[in-house]
Short mmCIF file of C-alpha atoms in Angstrom, two decimals:
data_model
loop_
_atom_site.label_atom_id
_atom_site.label_comp_id
_atom_site.label_asym_id
_atom_site.label_seq_id
_atom_site.Cartn_x
_atom_site.Cartn_y
_atom_site.Cartn_z
CA MET J 22 -15.13 -22.95 6.69
CA SER J 23 -11.48 -23.63 7.38
CA ASN J 24 -10.02 -27.07 7.96
CA GLU J 25 -9.10 -27.87 11.56
CA GLY J 26 -5.46 -28.30 10.65
CA LYS J 27 -5.28 -24.75 9.35
CA VAL J 28 -6.82 -23.01 12.37
CA ASN J 29 -3.52 -21.75 13.75
CA THR J 30 -2.56 -20.19 10.42
CA ARG J 31 -5.85 -18.41 9.75
CA LEU J 32 -6.50 -14.74 10.40
CA ILE J 33 -10.18 -15.17 11.21
CA ILE J 34 -11.53 -17.96 13.44
CA LYS J 35 -13.93 -20.60 12.20
CA VAL J 36 -17.57 -19.72 12.78
CA THR J 37 -19.29 -22.27 15.00
CA HIS J 38 -22.17 -22.17 17.46
CA GLU J 39 -19.63 -21.44 20.20
CA THR J 40 -17.87 -18.58 18.40
CA LEU J 41 -20.94 -16.63 17.29
CA PRO J 42 -21.13 -13.10 18.75
CA GLN J 43 -23.47 -12.45 21.66
CA ILE J 44 -26.71 -10.50 21.26
CA LYS J 45 -25.35 -7.80 23.61
CA ASP J 46 -22.54 -7.01 21.16
CA ARG J 47 -22.61 -5.26 17.81
CA TYR J 48 -20.02 -7.41 16.08
CA PRO J 49 -18.09 -5.79 13.20
CA PHE J 50 -17.92 -8.79 10.85
CA LEU J 51 -18.10 -12.54 10.35
CA TYR J 52 -16.03 -14.35 7.73
CA LEU J 53 -17.58 -17.32 5.89
CA GLU J 54 -16.19 -19.68 3.28
CA TYR J 55 -17.21 -22.93 1.55
CA GLY J 56 -20.91 -22.99 2.25
CA ARG J 57 -24.28 -21.44 1.47
CA LEU J 58 -26.40 -18.65 2.95
CA GLU J 59 -30.13 -19.35 2.88
CA ILE J 60 -33.37 -18.24 4.54
CA ASP J 61 -35.39 -20.37 6.93
CA ASP J 62 -38.47 -18.84 8.61
CA SER J 63 -37.16 -15.33 7.92
CA SER J 64 -33.82 -16.02 9.62
CA VAL J 65 -30.49 -16.36 7.85
CA LYS J 66 -28.78 -19.71 8.19
CA TRP J 67 -25.30 -20.78 7.14
CA ILE J 68 -24.88 -24.32 5.78
CA SER J 69 -21.20 -25.23 5.84
CA SER J 70 -19.43 -27.69 3.55
CA GLU J 71 -19.52 -30.13 6.51
CA CYS J 72 -23.35 -29.82 6.49
CA GLU J 73 -23.36 -27.95 9.79
CA VAL J 74 -26.30 -25.55 10.01
CA ILE J 75 -25.71 -22.31 11.96
CA ARG J 76 -28.31 -19.59 12.37
CA LEU J 77 -26.62 -16.20 12.13
CA PRO J 78 -27.68 -13.34 14.43
CA ILE J 79 -27.47 -10.81 11.63
CA ALA J 80 -29.04 -8.07 13.75
CA THR J 81 -25.79 -8.03 15.78
CA ILE J 82 -23.42 -8.23 12.79
CA SER J 83 -22.26 -5.21 10.79
CA THR J 84 -20.80 -7.07 7.79
CA LEU J 85 -20.57 -10.58 6.37
CA LEU J 86 -17.32 -11.33 4.52
CA LEU J 87 -17.98 -14.05 1.94
CA GLY J 88 -14.84 -15.94 1.04
CA PRO J 89 -14.14 -18.66 -1.56
CA GLY J 90 -16.76 -21.33 -2.19
CA THR J 91 -19.72 -19.35 -0.90
CA SER J 92 -23.14 -18.85 -2.43
CA VAL J 93 -26.10 -16.79 -1.27
CA THR J 94 -29.76 -16.76 -2.23
CA HIS J 95 -31.64 -13.71 -3.43
CA GLU J 96 -33.98 -13.89 -0.42
CA ALA J 97 -31.01 -13.98 1.97
CA ILE J 98 -29.64 -10.75 0.49
CA LYS J 99 -33.05 -9.09 0.97
CA VAL J 100 -33.16 -10.07 4.64
CA LEU J 101 -29.53 -8.98 5.19
CA ALA J 102 -30.29 -5.59 3.63
CA ALA J 103 -33.38 -5.15 5.81
CA ALA J 104 -31.26 -5.96 8.88
CA ASN J 105 -28.66 -3.34 7.88
CA CYS J 106 -25.96 -6.00 7.44
CA ASN J 107 -23.45 -5.29 4.66
CA VAL J 108 -22.03 -8.04 2.46
CA CYS J 109 -18.49 -8.11 1.06
CA TRP J 110 -17.03 -10.62 -1.39
CA VAL J 111 -13.40 -11.32 -0.52
CA GLY J 112 -10.57 -13.79 -1.07
CA GLU J 113 -9.41 -16.31 1.53
CA ASP J 114 -9.03 -14.63 4.94
CA SER J 115 -10.00 -11.38 3.20
CA LEU J 116 -6.51 -11.11 1.71
CA LEU J 117 -8.17 -9.85 -1.47
CA PHE J 118 -11.21 -7.57 -1.69
CA TYR J 119 -13.52 -7.90 -4.70
CA ALA J 120 -16.82 -6.10 -4.11
CA VAL J 121 -19.27 -4.83 -1.53
CA GLY J 122 -23.03 -4.57 -1.32
CA ILE J 123 -24.12 -1.54 0.73
CA SER J 124 -27.44 -1.71 2.52
CA PRO J 125 -29.75 1.19 1.64
CA THR J 126 -30.63 1.47 5.34
CA ALA J 127 -27.02 1.54 6.55
CA ASN J 128 -26.05 4.07 9.22
CA THR J 129 -23.74 6.63 7.60
CA ARG J 130 -22.62 8.32 10.83
CA ASN J 131 -18.96 7.32 10.50
CA MET J 132 -18.84 8.11 6.80
CA ARG J 133 -20.37 11.56 7.36
CA ARG J 134 -17.81 12.28 10.06
CA GLN J 135 -15.01 11.16 7.75
CA MET J 136 -16.30 13.37 4.93
CA GLU J 137 -16.67 16.40 7.22
CA ILE J 138 -13.06 16.07 8.36
CA ALA J 139 -11.76 15.54 4.81
CA ALA J 140 -13.67 18.60 3.57
CA ASP J 141 -12.07 20.83 6.21
CA LYS J 142 -8.48 21.56 5.11
CA LYS J 143 -7.27 22.25 8.63
CA LYS J 144 -8.85 19.12 10.14
CA SER J 145 -7.74 16.99 7.20
CA LEU J 146 -4.14 18.14 7.65
CA GLU J 147 -4.33 17.31 11.37
CA VAL J 148 -5.35 13.74 10.52
CA ALA J 149 -2.44 13.47 8.09
CA LYS J 150 -0.06 14.75 10.79
CA LYS J 151 -1.31 12.09 13.21
CA MET J 152 -0.60 9.43 10.59
CA PHE J 153 2.89 10.77 9.83
CA ALA J 154 3.62 11.15 13.55
CA ARG J 155 3.54 7.35 13.81
CA ARG J 156 6.55 7.23 11.46
CA PHE J 157 8.25 10.37 12.80
CA PRO J 158 7.70 10.22 16.57
CA ASP J 159 10.67 12.49 17.33
CA VAL J 160 9.95 15.19 14.72
CA ASP J 161 7.87 18.30 15.29
CA LEU J 162 5.33 18.28 12.45
CA SER J 163 3.27 21.25 13.66
CA ASP J 164 4.51 23.62 10.94
CA LYS J 165 4.85 21.06 8.15
CA THR J 166 2.70 21.04 5.02
CA LEU J 167 1.30 17.86 3.54
CA LYS J 168 3.76 18.08 0.64
CA GLN J 169 6.70 18.41 3.02
CA MET J 170 5.60 15.42 5.08
CA MET J 171 5.10 13.30 1.97
CA GLY J 172 8.63 14.22 0.90
CA MET J 173 9.97 13.21 4.30
CA GLU J 174 8.11 9.91 4.06
CA GLY J 175 9.58 9.22 0.63
CA TYR J 176 13.12 9.61 1.95
CA ARG J 177 12.31 7.53 5.03
CA VAL J 178 10.87 4.61 3.04
CA ARG J 179 13.82 4.56 0.64
CA ALA J 180 16.14 4.47 3.65
CA VAL J 181 14.14 1.56 5.12
CA TYR J 182 14.50 -0.37 1.86
CA GLU J 183 18.26 0.19 1.87
CA GLU J 184 18.50 -0.79 5.55
CA LYS J 185 16.61 -4.06 5.00
CA ALA J 186 18.62 -4.86 1.87
CA LYS J 187 21.83 -4.43 3.84
CA LYS J 188 20.50 -6.45 6.78
CA TYR J 189 19.58 -9.46 4.61
CA ASN J 190 22.38 -8.96 2.05
CA ILE J 191 19.96 -8.45 -0.86
CA ASN J 192 20.79 -6.70 -4.13
CA TRP J 193 18.19 -3.92 -4.22
CA ASN J 194 17.60 -1.70 -7.25
CA GLY J 195 14.53 0.15 -5.97
CA ARG J 196 10.77 -0.32 -5.87
CA SER J 197 9.47 -1.33 -9.26
CA TYR J 198 6.11 -2.71 -10.34
CA ILE J 199 4.29 -2.65 -13.68
CA PRO J 200 0.53 -3.26 -13.22
CA GLY J 201 -0.50 -6.54 -14.81
CA LYS J 202 3.11 -7.60 -15.41
CA MET J 203 4.24 -8.85 -12.04
CA GLU J 204 6.43 -11.49 -13.69
CA LEU J 205 8.79 -8.72 -14.84
CA SER J 206 9.62 -7.76 -11.25
CA ASP J 207 12.44 -9.21 -9.18
CA ILE J 208 11.52 -11.51 -6.28
CA THR J 209 11.67 -8.79 -3.61
CA ASN J 210 9.29 -6.56 -5.56
CA LYS J 211 6.99 -9.53 -6.22
CA ILE J 212 6.73 -10.26 -2.50
CA LEU J 213 6.22 -6.58 -1.68
CA THR J 214 3.43 -6.32 -4.25
CA SER J 215 1.72 -9.48 -2.99
CA CYS J 216 1.92 -8.48 0.67
CA ASN J 217 0.77 -4.93 -0.02
CA SER J 218 -2.21 -6.23 -1.98
CA ALA J 219 -3.17 -8.59 0.83
CA LEU J 220 -2.84 -5.78 3.38
CA TYR J 221 -5.11 -3.55 1.26
CA GLY J 222 -7.71 -6.34 1.16
CA ILE J 223 -7.76 -6.73 4.94
CA ILE J 224 -7.95 -2.99 5.58
CA CYS J 225 -10.65 -2.48 2.93
CA SER J 226 -12.81 -5.14 4.58
CA CYS J 227 -12.33 -3.52 8.00
CA VAL J 228 -13.05 -0.01 6.69
CA TYR J 229 -16.32 -1.12 5.10
CA SER J 230 -17.35 -3.17 8.14
CA MET J 231 -16.97 -0.08 10.36
CA GLY J 232 -19.03 2.14 8.07
CA TYR J 233 -16.21 4.30 6.69
CA SER J 234 -15.41 4.96 3.05
CA PRO J 235 -12.16 3.68 1.49
CA HIS J 236 -12.49 6.43 -1.15
CA ILE J 237 -12.01 9.42 1.18
CA GLY J 238 -8.36 9.80 2.12
CA PHE J 239 -6.24 12.38 3.93
CA ILE J 240 -2.78 11.81 2.42
CA HIS J 241 -3.32 9.89 -0.81
CA SER J 242 -5.58 11.14 -3.58
CA GLY J 243 -6.41 10.38 -7.19
CA SER J 244 -6.34 6.64 -6.53
CA PRO J 245 -9.09 4.03 -6.10
CA LEU J 246 -8.71 3.53 -2.32
CA PRO J 247 -6.90 6.51 -0.78
CA PHE J 248 -8.06 5.92 2.81
CA VAL J 249 -6.95 2.28 2.59
CA TYR J 250 -3.52 3.40 1.34
CA ASP J 251 -3.33 5.99 4.14
CA LEU J 252 -3.91 3.31 6.76
CA ALA J 253 -1.71 0.69 5.09
CA ASP J 254 1.32 2.95 5.44
CA LEU J 255 0.96 2.63 9.23
CA TYR J 256 1.75 -1.09 9.02
CA LYS J 257 3.78 -1.69 5.86
CA GLU J 258 7.24 -1.38 7.37
CA ASP J 259 6.66 -3.96 10.08
CA LEU J 260 4.37 -6.23 8.10
CA CYS J 261 5.41 -6.12 4.43
CA ILE J 262 8.87 -4.65 3.94
CA ASP J 263 10.84 -6.70 6.44
CA LEU J 264 9.00 -9.86 5.34
CA ALA J 265 9.79 -9.21 1.67
CA PHE J 266 13.54 -8.88 2.23
CA ARG J 267 13.70 -11.79 4.69
CA LEU J 268 11.85 -14.12 2.32
CA THR J 269 14.02 -13.00 -0.60
CA TYR J 270 16.99 -14.25 1.38
CA GLU J 271 15.30 -17.47 2.53
CA LEU J 272 13.77 -18.38 -0.85
CA CYS J 273 17.10 -17.94 -2.67
CA GLY J 274 15.57 -16.07 -5.61
CA GLU J 275 12.68 -18.49 -6.28
CA TYR J 276 9.25 -16.87 -5.73
CA ASN J 277 6.83 -19.17 -3.85
CA LYS J 278 3.36 -17.66 -3.45
CA TYR J 279 2.28 -20.31 -0.93
CA ARG J 280 5.22 -19.57 1.36
CA VAL J 281 4.61 -15.83 0.99
CA SER J 282 0.92 -16.21 1.84
CA SER J 283 1.65 -18.42 4.85
CA GLU J 284 4.33 -16.11 6.23
CA PHE J 285 2.14 -13.05 5.69
CA ARG J 286 -0.75 -14.62 7.61
CA GLU J 287 1.54 -15.52 10.48
CA SER J 288 2.89 -11.96 10.61
CA VAL J 289 -0.63 -10.49 10.63
CA ILE J 290 -1.57 -12.76 13.53
CA ASN J 291 1.60 -12.00 15.50
CA MET J 292 1.19 -8.23 15.20
CA LYS J 293 -2.56 -8.50 16.00
CA LEU J 294 -3.43 -6.37 12.99
CA LEU J 295 -7.18 -6.99 13.15
CA GLU J 296 -7.23 -5.73 16.73
CA ARG J 297 -5.31 -2.56 15.84
CA ILE J 298 -7.14 -1.21 12.79
CA ASN J 299 -10.35 -0.08 14.51
CA PRO J 300 -8.69 1.87 17.39
CA ASP J 301 -6.14 3.30 14.96
CA ILE J 302 -8.91 4.72 12.75
CA GLU J 303 -10.67 6.18 15.77
CA GLU J 304 -7.43 7.75 16.98
CA MET J 305 -6.54 9.21 13.58
CA LEU J 306 -10.02 10.68 13.04
CA GLY J 307 -10.52 11.68 16.67
CA VAL J 308 -13.85 9.84 16.98
#
């Protein structure tokens, strides 16, 4: 679990007896770190690094997010699967997403709905228009094709980059990133890449915890996580782009991953991202 001194900078609250979800609620996820999941009399218990033992009401939890320093027994995974509780392995605060274990008994209602919409060209385009309408509130998109809207978005994002560069007096030569060679990027692109990656991790965890598929998108395609990228574009300008240019100015050209991570967390908390993702998905998909 998190240290007390870090509570105010964490995205997800520390799990204690007081913060466990109530039986009346179907809670989307719990985040755990630095501890062990075991079985005791057929119930799942969490043993924290402070030796605190907490019995988890897994019947009311959709997904467990296992962060750094966690271990889980084979028997615990069997009980979690039987209780229809998914398990995801993530980085600290779910800023990175590594893997997911899907329960064979999981309810696929949301995923089926998502697939039905994506398979219908007209409905899929309507979802895309809802997403683009967030960025173009004053533009009539009723007669626009997906290709036209993507072109509009490309121009808009480039203009946002130029606007932020001018605002913070940053020398900007365009978005540039070579996979696996982040060190070749300038500091602004490094921060953008780091923040985008963290945003993808958070959204991927939320998408899985709500029973949707990150692989079925409405704007992006041919990529590993198109639905995650679709949703991320709703938040990037406010969360990642402004932060990248501001930190470039404040860090004076010296990339500091700890400062970037801290500032990103604070921005996520301030914009209440975790509270927005679920209703945004429901609004976009009309469910």
